[in-house]
Amino acid sequence: MALWSGRFEEGVSEFTQRFGASLPVDKKMYEEDIAGSRAHAKMLAAQGIISKEDQEKIDAGLAGIKKDIEEGNFDFDINDEDIHMAIERVLTQRIGSAGARLHTGRSRNDQTITDARLCAKEMAKGLMKANLTLRKSLLDVAKAHPDVIMPGYTHMQHAQPVLFAHHMLAYYWMFTRDFARLHAAYDSADANPLGSAALAGTSYPLDRQMTAKLMGFSRVIPNSMDAVSDHDFQLDLQYACSVSMIHLSRLAEEIVLWSTSEFGYITLSDSYSTGSSIMPQKKNPDFAELMRGKTGRVVGDLMGLLMVMKGLPLAYDKDMQEDKEGTFDACHTLHDCMICMSGMISTMTIHPDAMANSAQKGYMAATDVADYLAKKGLPFRKAHEIVGHLVLECEKRGCQLSDLSLEDFKAESPLFEEDITKALDIPSCVKARTTEGGTAPSAVADQMKKAQAQFDADSAQLA
Ligand code: ARG
């Protein structure tokens, strides 16, 4: 019989019992549920609502249950709707009426959301830790290859040469923003709903500040109806996961491209590659592809919860039970993807020659040649047009800008002199982009210092 069966003459069918249950998903929150119940009981005793003896029995009983669950000795029942009922049922079986007093002044509505908030905080912390692991790999690979030049792309066409380190640091900053979003999601979850009961608060003199303190919440949710129905913290967390997955997916896509024969910029280590069951030569970037694919799942989880919440009237609605599966999935998926990407990045081999050779193609010095003319007084628009003609000439001849003679250049503009070779030199093009945040080695060295400082500051937040 369910713990709420008093006003019922018949039990639910086996099918609806299974259909309505959340136990298979919310089992995962057993630790949070026990922590919440221990805090609640302690507060009930402090307020004189239950006796000290009952509270001690409850506390010891819950500690025993925690141990049993951890050791696989807890007897989950098909009739347990959720983790809250499973634990309360077994507690009451074990300690009798003290166990039956635990739920005084509490509803599963505030209980379940309390557990979900505690869980979200833990998951956000775990994700922030994995985020730092990934960022460390990106910093290390950038530091290890400070001079490697590669083509920079726009529209996937050769645009301007950049440092490989600059390219890696661009991802580093994306994941740095993800850290801030995860941190914000942590803060969003960090508020105590317990004591709101079903929706309206209770007539017992509960001390919500006390339970907040005992459970490590930094504040109390000021409105009991909002408290039992607010799932923004899970949306915030899932949004942070989704954006981070999108960043991972973009990086994964580049890794897939760079490991093709066409690019050949990198070789993934064997431990982050797979073979083919039919083609003996194959070395596939499966795990990069998988991360790209898993992004769909995580964004789907976010969309799912947004749709669950859309149009729900206050206060608690059973629809809300759908909140946890996607949140767990999104967090778990992002976590493992960050660990996977970190390992992939730190074990891959970089091929600087392939990158440098590729950077010689595609007229990537064209902007610098136009700048050369503009710096000699020609309006930039005019300079752009002249270099456009030179590129067209190269296309016709099937050569690069650096293959043209000084006469070829002079035929387009008398401003060209011997020193045009410097503007055509790819490493010089990179070196020249000294703007703050630019790709020149000097600017990238400055950027690296900022990246390291941000890394240290974020690490300190987790310590
Ligand atoms: N298992 C439910 C959930 O996860 C908690 C119970 C909510 N309360 C209720 N009256 N059905 O949302």
Short mmCIF file of C-alpha atoms and ligand atoms in Angstrom, two decimals:
data_model
loop_
_atom_site.label_atom_id
_atom_site.label_comp_id
_atom_site.label_asym_id
_atom_site.label_seq_id
_atom_site.Cartn_x
_atom_site.Cartn_y
_atom_site.Cartn_z
CA MET A 1 0.00 0.00 0.00
CA ALA A 2 1.28 3.45 -0.87
CA LEU A 3 2.05 5.90 1.93
CA TRP A 4 -0.86 8.05 0.73
CA SER A 5 -3.42 5.24 0.49
CA GLY A 6 -5.69 6.39 3.35
CA ARG A 7 -8.45 7.95 1.21
CA PHE A 8 -8.41 5.17 -1.41
CA GLU A 9 -10.44 1.99 -1.50
CA GLU A 10 -8.49 0.39 -4.30
CA GLY A 11 -4.81 0.42 -5.14
CA VAL A 12 -3.43 1.60 -8.49
CA SER A 13 -2.96 -1.02 -11.17
CA GLU A 14 0.43 -2.54 -11.65
CA PHE A 15 0.67 -0.68 -14.94
CA THR A 16 -0.13 2.78 -13.53
CA GLN A 17 2.13 2.09 -10.60
CA ARG A 18 5.00 1.56 -12.99
CA PHE A 19 3.88 4.38 -15.29
CA GLY A 20 3.75 6.93 -12.49
CA ALA A 21 6.95 5.90 -10.74
CA SER A 22 10.10 7.97 -10.84
CA LEU A 23 12.17 5.63 -8.71
CA PRO A 24 14.32 4.26 -11.55
CA VAL A 25 15.51 7.84 -12.20
CA ASP A 26 15.43 9.53 -8.79
CA LYS A 27 17.17 6.62 -7.02
CA LYS A 28 20.29 8.50 -7.94
CA MET A 29 19.33 11.20 -5.40
CA TYR A 30 19.37 8.88 -2.37
CA GLU A 31 22.25 10.74 -0.74
CA GLU A 32 20.57 14.12 -1.15
CA ASP A 33 17.25 12.71 0.07
CA ILE A 34 18.89 11.37 3.21
CA ALA A 35 20.80 14.62 3.81
CA GLY A 36 17.54 16.59 3.40
CA SER A 37 15.64 14.29 5.77
CA ARG A 38 18.37 14.42 8.41
CA ALA A 39 18.33 18.23 8.26
CA HIS A 40 14.53 18.32 8.43
CA ALA A 41 14.43 15.98 11.44
CA LYS A 42 17.12 17.93 13.24
CA MET A 43 15.19 21.15 12.71
CA LEU A 44 11.89 19.51 13.81
CA ALA A 45 13.57 18.48 17.07
CA ALA A 46 15.19 21.88 17.59
CA GLN A 47 11.77 23.47 17.19
CA GLY A 48 10.19 21.01 19.64
CA ILE A 49 7.99 19.48 16.92
CA ILE A 50 9.40 15.97 17.40
CA SER A 51 11.32 14.61 20.38
CA LYS A 52 15.07 14.46 20.56
CA GLU A 53 14.83 10.65 20.90
CA ASP A 54 12.79 10.35 17.72
CA GLN A 55 15.24 12.58 15.89
CA GLU A 56 18.16 10.44 17.02
CA LYS A 57 16.37 7.29 15.88
CA ILE A 58 15.62 8.91 12.54
CA ASP A 59 19.20 10.04 12.15
CA ALA A 60 20.67 6.64 12.93
CA GLY A 61 18.04 4.91 10.78
CA LEU A 62 18.84 7.12 7.81
CA ALA A 63 22.56 6.60 8.26
CA GLY A 64 21.94 2.83 8.17
CA ILE A 65 19.81 3.14 5.04
CA LYS A 66 22.52 5.15 3.32
CA LYS A 67 25.04 2.45 4.09
CA ASP A 68 22.70 -0.28 2.88
CA ILE A 69 21.97 1.50 -0.39
CA GLU A 70 25.68 2.01 -0.96
CA GLU A 71 26.40 -1.65 -0.25
CA GLY A 72 23.52 -2.85 -2.41
CA ASN A 73 21.54 -4.18 0.58
CA PHE A 74 18.53 -1.90 0.28
CA ASP A 75 15.27 -3.53 -0.67
CA PHE A 76 13.61 -1.34 -3.33
CA ASP A 77 9.99 -2.31 -3.87
CA ILE A 78 8.02 -2.18 -7.11
CA ASN A 79 5.41 -0.21 -5.15
CA ASP A 80 7.82 2.55 -4.20
CA GLU A 81 6.84 5.49 -6.38
CA ASP A 82 10.04 7.37 -5.78
CA ILE A 83 13.21 7.48 -3.69
CA HIS A 84 11.46 9.60 -1.04
CA MET A 85 8.79 6.96 -0.41
CA ALA A 86 11.22 4.07 -0.62
CA ILE A 87 13.43 5.53 2.09
CA GLU A 88 10.55 6.59 4.33
CA ARG A 89 8.90 3.19 4.02
CA VAL A 90 12.03 1.29 5.00
CA LEU A 91 12.86 3.78 7.75
CA THR A 92 9.43 3.32 9.30
CA GLN A 93 9.68 -0.47 9.00
CA ARG A 94 12.95 -0.29 10.86
CA ILE A 95 12.33 2.31 13.59
CA GLY A 96 8.54 2.41 13.84
CA SER A 97 6.60 5.53 14.83
CA ALA A 98 9.68 7.81 14.90
CA GLY A 99 10.04 7.12 11.18
CA ALA A 100 6.38 7.92 10.63
CA ARG A 101 6.98 11.36 12.24
CA LEU A 102 9.72 12.37 9.79
CA HIS A 103 7.30 13.75 7.21
CA THR A 104 5.74 16.23 9.69
CA GLY A 105 5.48 19.66 8.07
CA ARG A 106 6.90 18.36 4.82
CA SER A 107 5.50 17.35 1.46
CA ARG A 108 7.14 15.37 -1.28
CA ASN A 109 6.70 18.54 -3.31
CA ASP A 110 9.27 20.47 -1.32
CA GLN A 111 11.25 17.31 -0.60
CA THR A 112 11.81 16.33 -4.22
CA ILE A 113 12.83 19.79 -5.34
CA THR A 114 15.19 20.09 -2.37
CA ASP A 115 16.91 16.90 -3.46
CA ALA A 116 17.02 18.07 -7.07
CA ARG A 117 18.66 21.34 -6.02
CA LEU A 118 21.27 19.59 -3.88
CA CYS A 119 21.94 17.25 -6.76
CA ALA A 120 22.20 20.09 -9.29
CA LYS A 121 24.77 21.83 -7.11
CA GLU A 122 26.89 18.68 -6.93
CA MET A 123 26.64 18.09 -10.65
CA ALA A 124 27.50 21.70 -11.47
CA LYS A 125 30.60 21.40 -9.29
CA GLY A 126 31.66 18.18 -11.00
CA LEU A 127 31.19 19.82 -14.38
CA MET A 128 33.24 22.86 -13.37
CA LYS A 129 36.03 20.50 -12.35
CA ALA A 130 35.92 18.65 -15.67
CA ASN A 131 35.77 22.01 -17.45
CA LEU A 132 39.10 22.95 -15.84
CA THR A 133 40.63 19.62 -16.88
CA LEU A 134 39.66 20.31 -20.48
CA ARG A 135 40.87 23.91 -20.39
CA LYS A 136 44.20 22.75 -18.97
CA SER A 137 44.66 20.44 -21.98
CA LEU A 138 43.93 23.30 -24.37
CA LEU A 139 46.35 25.62 -22.56
CA ASP A 140 49.04 22.94 -22.57
CA VAL A 141 48.73 22.15 -26.25
CA ALA A 142 48.81 25.86 -27.10
CA LYS A 143 51.90 26.35 -24.91
CA ALA A 144 53.63 23.33 -26.44
CA HIS A 145 53.32 24.69 -30.00
CA PRO A 146 53.82 28.46 -29.77
CA ASP A 147 55.20 28.95 -33.31
CA VAL A 148 53.09 26.62 -35.43
CA ILE A 149 51.28 28.47 -38.22
CA MET A 150 48.10 27.20 -39.82
CA PRO A 151 45.52 28.61 -42.19
CA GLY A 152 42.76 30.59 -40.52
CA TYR A 153 39.41 30.14 -42.22
CA THR A 154 36.24 32.03 -42.86
CA HIS A 155 33.49 30.24 -44.79
CA MET A 156 35.87 27.25 -44.57
CA GLN A 157 38.02 29.05 -47.18
CA HIS A 158 41.62 30.05 -46.52
CA ALA A 159 41.42 33.52 -45.02
CA GLN A 160 44.52 34.66 -43.13
CA PRO A 161 47.31 32.69 -41.47
CA VAL A 162 47.05 32.26 -37.70
CA LEU A 163 48.97 30.55 -34.95
CA PHE A 164 47.75 27.08 -34.05
CA ALA A 165 48.03 28.22 -30.42
CA HIS A 166 45.67 31.11 -31.17
CA HIS A 167 43.15 28.69 -32.66
CA MET A 168 43.32 26.44 -29.58
CA LEU A 169 43.00 29.41 -27.24
CA ALA A 170 39.82 30.48 -29.03
CA TYR A 171 38.30 27.22 -27.74
CA TYR A 172 39.86 27.80 -24.35
CA TRP A 173 37.87 31.04 -24.02
CA MET A 174 34.63 29.37 -25.10
CA PHE A 175 35.05 26.83 -22.32
CA THR A 176 36.00 29.62 -19.93
CA ARG A 177 32.60 31.19 -20.55
CA ASP A 178 31.03 27.77 -19.98
CA PHE A 179 32.65 27.68 -16.55
CA ALA A 180 30.94 30.97 -15.71
CA ARG A 181 27.60 29.62 -16.95
CA LEU A 182 28.00 26.47 -14.84
CA HIS A 183 28.86 28.64 -11.88
CA ALA A 184 25.74 30.71 -12.46
CA ALA A 185 23.68 27.51 -12.65
CA TYR A 186 25.19 26.44 -9.33
CA ASP A 187 24.11 29.76 -7.78
CA SER A 188 20.67 29.39 -9.28
CA ALA A 189 20.24 25.99 -7.54
CA ASP A 190 21.69 27.22 -4.27
CA ALA A 191 18.43 28.17 -2.51
CA ASN A 192 16.39 26.21 0.03
CA PRO A 193 12.80 25.24 -0.90
CA LEU A 194 12.34 22.96 2.14
CA GLY A 195 9.67 24.15 4.55
CA SER A 196 7.35 25.18 1.72
CA ALA A 197 5.49 21.88 2.24
CA ALA A 198 2.92 21.10 -0.46
CA LEU A 199 2.68 24.70 -1.70
CA ALA A 200 1.53 27.05 1.05
CA GLY A 201 3.96 26.55 3.91
CA THR A 202 2.78 24.85 7.12
CA SER A 203 1.29 25.64 10.50
CA TYR A 204 4.34 24.11 12.23
CA PRO A 205 6.99 26.56 13.40
CA LEU A 206 9.61 25.38 10.89
CA ASP A 207 12.98 27.07 10.79
CA ARG A 208 13.85 27.23 7.11
CA GLN A 209 17.05 29.17 7.75
CA MET A 210 18.25 26.31 9.92
CA THR A 211 17.61 23.62 7.29
CA ALA A 212 19.25 25.89 4.69
CA LYS A 213 22.36 26.05 6.81
CA LEU A 214 22.36 22.33 7.56
CA MET A 215 22.09 21.46 3.87
CA GLY A 216 24.55 24.13 2.73
CA PHE A 217 22.09 26.36 0.87
CA SER A 218 23.12 30.01 0.81
CA ARG A 219 19.57 31.36 0.98
CA VAL A 220 15.90 30.48 1.49
CA ILE A 221 13.38 30.71 -1.37
CA PRO A 222 11.02 33.52 -0.30
CA ASN A 223 7.77 32.16 -1.80
CA SER A 224 6.51 28.66 -1.00
CA MET A 225 4.53 28.35 -4.24
CA ASP A 226 7.51 29.39 -6.34
CA ALA A 227 9.70 27.07 -4.27
CA VAL A 228 7.80 23.89 -5.17
CA SER A 229 7.39 24.73 -8.83
CA ASP A 230 10.58 26.52 -9.89
CA HIS A 231 12.72 24.48 -12.26
CA ASP A 232 14.76 27.37 -13.60
CA PHE A 233 17.87 26.04 -11.91
CA GLN A 234 17.65 22.87 -14.00
CA LEU A 235 17.03 24.89 -17.14
CA ASP A 236 20.04 27.05 -16.29
CA LEU A 237 22.17 23.97 -15.78
CA GLN A 238 20.93 22.30 -18.96
CA TYR A 239 21.45 25.49 -20.93
CA ALA A 240 25.02 25.69 -19.64
CA CYS A 241 25.47 22.03 -20.65
CA SER A 242 23.97 22.65 -24.09
CA VAL A 243 26.20 25.62 -24.88
CA SER A 244 29.25 23.72 -23.70
CA MET A 245 28.28 20.71 -25.83
CA ILE A 246 27.96 23.00 -28.82
CA HIS A 247 31.49 24.23 -28.19
CA LEU A 248 32.69 20.64 -27.90
CA SER A 249 30.85 19.75 -31.07
CA ARG A 250 32.55 22.56 -32.99
CA LEU A 251 35.95 21.43 -31.76
CA ALA A 252 35.07 17.81 -32.53
CA GLU A 253 34.17 18.80 -36.07
CA GLU A 254 37.56 20.47 -36.55
CA ILE A 255 39.30 17.39 -35.16
CA VAL A 256 37.42 15.19 -37.62
CA LEU A 257 38.40 17.49 -40.50
CA TRP A 258 42.01 17.89 -39.41
CA SER A 259 42.50 14.13 -39.24
CA THR A 260 41.41 13.59 -42.86
CA SER A 261 43.99 12.82 -45.58
CA GLU A 262 42.95 16.12 -47.18
CA PHE A 263 44.03 18.15 -44.15
CA GLY A 264 46.49 15.90 -42.30
CA TYR A 265 47.02 18.56 -39.60
CA ILE A 266 46.80 16.08 -36.73
CA THR A 267 46.91 12.39 -35.94
CA LEU A 268 44.78 11.20 -33.06
CA SER A 269 46.40 8.81 -30.65
CA ASP A 270 45.37 5.16 -30.95
CA SER A 271 43.54 5.33 -27.65
CA TYR A 272 41.17 7.96 -29.06
CA SER A 273 40.57 6.26 -32.43
CA THR A 274 38.91 3.12 -33.73
CA GLY A 275 39.42 0.85 -36.72
CA SER A 276 37.06 -0.57 -39.30
CA SER A 277 35.77 -4.13 -39.34
CA ILE A 278 36.28 -4.35 -43.09
CA MET A 279 38.87 -1.72 -44.14
CA PRO A 280 42.19 -2.63 -42.55
CA GLN A 281 43.74 0.79 -43.17
CA LYS A 282 41.11 2.79 -41.31
CA LYS A 283 41.72 4.92 -38.24
CA ASN A 284 38.49 6.68 -37.45
CA PRO A 285 37.92 9.69 -35.18
CA ASP A 286 34.86 7.92 -33.68
CA PHE A 287 34.97 9.65 -30.34
CA ALA A 288 35.10 13.14 -31.83
CA GLU A 289 32.12 12.18 -33.98
CA LEU A 290 30.33 10.76 -30.96
CA MET A 291 30.78 14.00 -29.03
CA ARG A 292 29.41 15.90 -32.00
CA GLY A 293 26.45 13.51 -32.03
CA LYS A 294 25.79 13.60 -28.30
CA THR A 295 25.30 17.35 -28.59
CA GLY A 296 21.92 16.57 -30.13
CA ARG A 297 20.89 14.60 -27.05
CA VAL A 298 21.88 17.33 -24.62
CA VAL A 299 20.17 20.13 -26.55
CA GLY A 300 17.17 17.79 -26.81
CA ASP A 301 17.15 17.39 -23.03
CA LEU A 302 16.98 21.18 -22.64
CA MET A 303 14.17 21.46 -25.19
CA GLY A 304 12.34 18.67 -23.38
CA LEU A 305 12.35 20.42 -20.03
CA LEU A 306 11.44 23.77 -21.57
CA MET A 307 8.38 22.09 -23.07
CA VAL A 308 7.50 20.33 -19.81
CA MET A 309 7.44 23.67 -18.01
CA LYS A 310 5.57 25.57 -20.68
CA GLY A 311 2.02 26.36 -19.56
CA LEU A 312 2.21 24.67 -16.14
CA PRO A 313 -0.02 26.39 -13.60
CA LEU A 314 1.19 26.92 -10.04
CA ALA A 315 2.13 25.16 -7.91
CA TYR A 316 3.34 21.53 -8.15
CA ASP A 317 2.20 19.46 -11.14
CA LYS A 318 3.17 15.87 -11.72
CA ASP A 319 4.57 16.87 -15.13
CA MET A 320 7.51 18.20 -13.14
CA GLN A 321 8.61 14.68 -12.33
CA GLU A 322 9.97 14.67 -15.89
CA ASP A 323 12.64 17.17 -14.81
CA LYS A 324 15.36 14.85 -13.62
CA GLU A 325 16.04 12.33 -16.36
CA GLY A 326 17.13 14.94 -18.90
CA THR A 327 19.06 16.95 -16.34
CA PHE A 328 21.04 13.90 -15.24
CA ASP A 329 21.58 12.88 -18.84
CA ALA A 330 22.78 16.34 -19.92
CA CYS A 331 25.20 16.63 -17.00
CA HIS A 332 26.52 13.12 -17.31
CA THR A 333 26.99 13.46 -21.07
CA LEU A 334 28.77 16.81 -20.87
CA HIS A 335 30.98 15.54 -18.09
CA ASP A 336 32.18 12.51 -20.03
CA CYS A 337 32.56 14.50 -23.25
CA MET A 338 34.80 17.06 -21.52
CA ILE A 339 36.98 14.28 -20.11
CA CYS A 340 37.12 12.58 -23.51
CA MET A 341 38.00 15.80 -25.34
CA SER A 342 40.65 16.65 -22.80
CA GLY A 343 42.36 13.29 -23.35
CA MET A 344 42.01 13.51 -27.10
CA ILE A 345 43.61 16.96 -27.24
CA SER A 346 46.46 16.13 -24.93
CA THR A 347 47.40 12.92 -26.80
CA MET A 348 47.03 14.01 -30.43
CA THR A 349 50.09 14.59 -32.64
CA ILE A 350 50.34 17.96 -34.39
CA HIS A 351 51.83 18.12 -37.89
CA PRO A 352 53.29 21.64 -38.20
CA ASP A 353 54.58 21.05 -41.76
CA ALA A 354 51.16 20.08 -43.07
CA MET A 355 49.68 23.19 -41.49
CA ALA A 356 52.48 25.42 -42.78
CA ASN A 357 52.25 23.96 -46.31
CA SER A 358 48.54 24.51 -46.37
CA ALA A 359 49.07 28.07 -45.16
CA GLN A 360 51.12 28.75 -48.32
CA LYS A 361 48.03 28.11 -50.43
CA GLY A 362 44.92 30.18 -50.94
CA TYR A 363 46.49 33.65 -51.31
CA MET A 364 46.41 34.17 -47.58
CA ALA A 365 48.80 37.14 -47.79
CA ALA A 366 46.32 39.04 -49.99
CA THR A 367 45.12 41.30 -47.16
CA ASP A 368 48.70 42.08 -46.23
CA VAL A 369 49.51 43.01 -49.84
CA ALA A 370 46.49 45.34 -49.88
CA ASP A 371 47.64 46.80 -46.52
CA TYR A 372 51.09 47.30 -48.09
CA LEU A 373 49.56 49.55 -50.76
CA ALA A 374 47.24 51.31 -48.31
CA LYS A 375 50.19 52.08 -46.04
CA LYS A 376 51.80 53.76 -49.06
CA GLY A 377 48.85 56.10 -49.31
CA LEU A 378 46.48 54.27 -51.65
CA PRO A 379 42.87 54.19 -50.40
CA PHE A 380 42.20 50.67 -49.02
CA ARG A 381 39.29 50.06 -51.41
CA LYS A 382 41.56 50.76 -54.40
CA ALA A 383 44.31 48.57 -52.93
CA HIS A 384 41.74 45.77 -52.44
CA GLU A 385 40.79 45.96 -56.10
CA ILE A 386 44.42 45.84 -57.30
CA VAL A 387 45.19 42.77 -55.20
CA GLY A 388 41.97 41.21 -56.48
CA HIS A 389 43.39 41.57 -60.01
CA LEU A 390 46.65 39.96 -58.91
CA VAL A 391 44.76 37.02 -57.40
CA LEU A 392 42.78 36.64 -60.63
CA GLU A 393 46.07 36.58 -62.54
CA CYS A 394 47.37 33.85 -60.19
CA GLU A 395 44.19 31.84 -60.74
CA LYS A 396 44.72 32.04 -64.50
CA ARG A 397 48.35 31.00 -64.24
CA GLY A 398 47.71 28.41 -61.55
CA CYS A 399 50.25 29.91 -59.16
CA GLN A 400 50.46 31.65 -55.79
CA LEU A 401 51.01 35.38 -55.14
CA SER A 402 54.59 34.63 -54.12
CA ASP A 403 55.25 33.15 -57.59
CA LEU A 404 54.58 36.51 -59.31
CA SER A 405 57.54 38.69 -60.30
CA LEU A 406 58.06 42.26 -59.21
CA GLU A 407 57.15 43.27 -62.79
CA ASP A 408 53.83 41.46 -62.44
CA PHE A 409 53.15 43.48 -59.29
CA LYS A 410 54.32 46.75 -60.83
CA ALA A 411 52.06 46.15 -63.83
CA GLU A 412 49.14 46.55 -61.41
CA SER A 413 50.61 49.41 -59.35
CA PRO A 414 53.85 51.41 -59.45
CA LEU A 415 53.77 51.53 -55.64
CA PHE A 416 55.07 47.94 -55.43
CA GLU A 417 58.79 47.71 -54.62
CA GLU A 418 61.28 44.97 -53.74
CA ASP A 419 60.02 44.86 -50.16
CA ILE A 420 56.73 43.36 -51.33
CA THR A 421 58.30 39.96 -50.61
CA LYS A 422 58.01 40.75 -46.90
CA ALA A 423 54.26 41.31 -47.21
CA LEU A 424 54.02 37.94 -48.97
CA ASP A 425 55.87 36.06 -46.28
CA ILE A 426 53.33 34.06 -44.27
CA PRO A 427 55.19 34.13 -40.92
CA SER A 428 55.57 37.91 -41.34
CA CYS A 429 51.81 38.23 -41.93
CA VAL A 430 51.23 36.42 -38.62
CA LYS A 431 53.85 38.46 -36.79
CA ALA A 432 52.29 41.72 -37.97
CA ARG A 433 48.88 41.14 -36.33
CA THR A 434 49.84 42.58 -32.99
CA THR A 435 46.42 43.99 -32.01
CA GLU A 436 45.34 43.00 -28.50
CA GLY A 437 43.73 39.61 -29.05
CA GLY A 438 45.43 39.24 -32.44
CA THR A 439 47.42 36.27 -33.70
CA ALA A 440 50.97 37.68 -33.58
CA PRO A 441 53.19 35.54 -31.33
CA SER A 442 53.68 38.56 -29.03
CA ALA A 443 49.91 39.11 -28.73
CA VAL A 444 49.29 35.39 -28.22
CA ALA A 445 51.89 35.36 -25.46
CA ASP A 446 49.96 38.16 -23.72
CA GLN A 447 46.72 36.29 -24.28
CA MET A 448 48.25 33.16 -22.79
CA LYS A 449 49.03 35.08 -19.61
CA LYS A 450 45.40 36.20 -19.37
CA ALA A 451 44.22 32.66 -20.04
CA GLN A 452 46.47 31.29 -17.32
CA ALA A 453 45.34 33.98 -14.85
CA GLN A 454 41.67 33.17 -15.55
CA PHE A 455 42.42 29.47 -15.16
CA ASP A 456 44.04 30.09 -11.78
CA ALA A 457 41.14 32.30 -10.64
CA ASP A 458 38.55 29.69 -11.68
CA SER A 459 40.53 26.89 -10.03
CA ALA A 460 40.63 28.91 -6.81
CA GLN A 461 36.81 29.18 -6.89
CA LEU A 462 36.53 25.41 -6.78
CA ALA A 463 39.17 24.83 -4.14
N1 ARG B 1 8.12 11.71 -7.55
C1 ARG B 1 7.63 13.03 -7.56
C2 ARG B 1 8.51 13.98 -8.39
O1 ARG B 1 9.62 13.63 -8.67
C3 ARG B 1 7.53 13.60 -6.21
C4 ARG B 1 6.17 13.57 -5.67
C5 ARG B 1 5.41 14.74 -5.94
N2 ARG B 1 4.19 14.87 -5.25
C6 ARG B 1 3.02 14.35 -5.57
N3 ARG B 1 2.00 14.82 -4.95
N4 ARG B 1 2.85 13.45 -6.51
O2 ARG B 1 8.07 15.02 -8.79
#
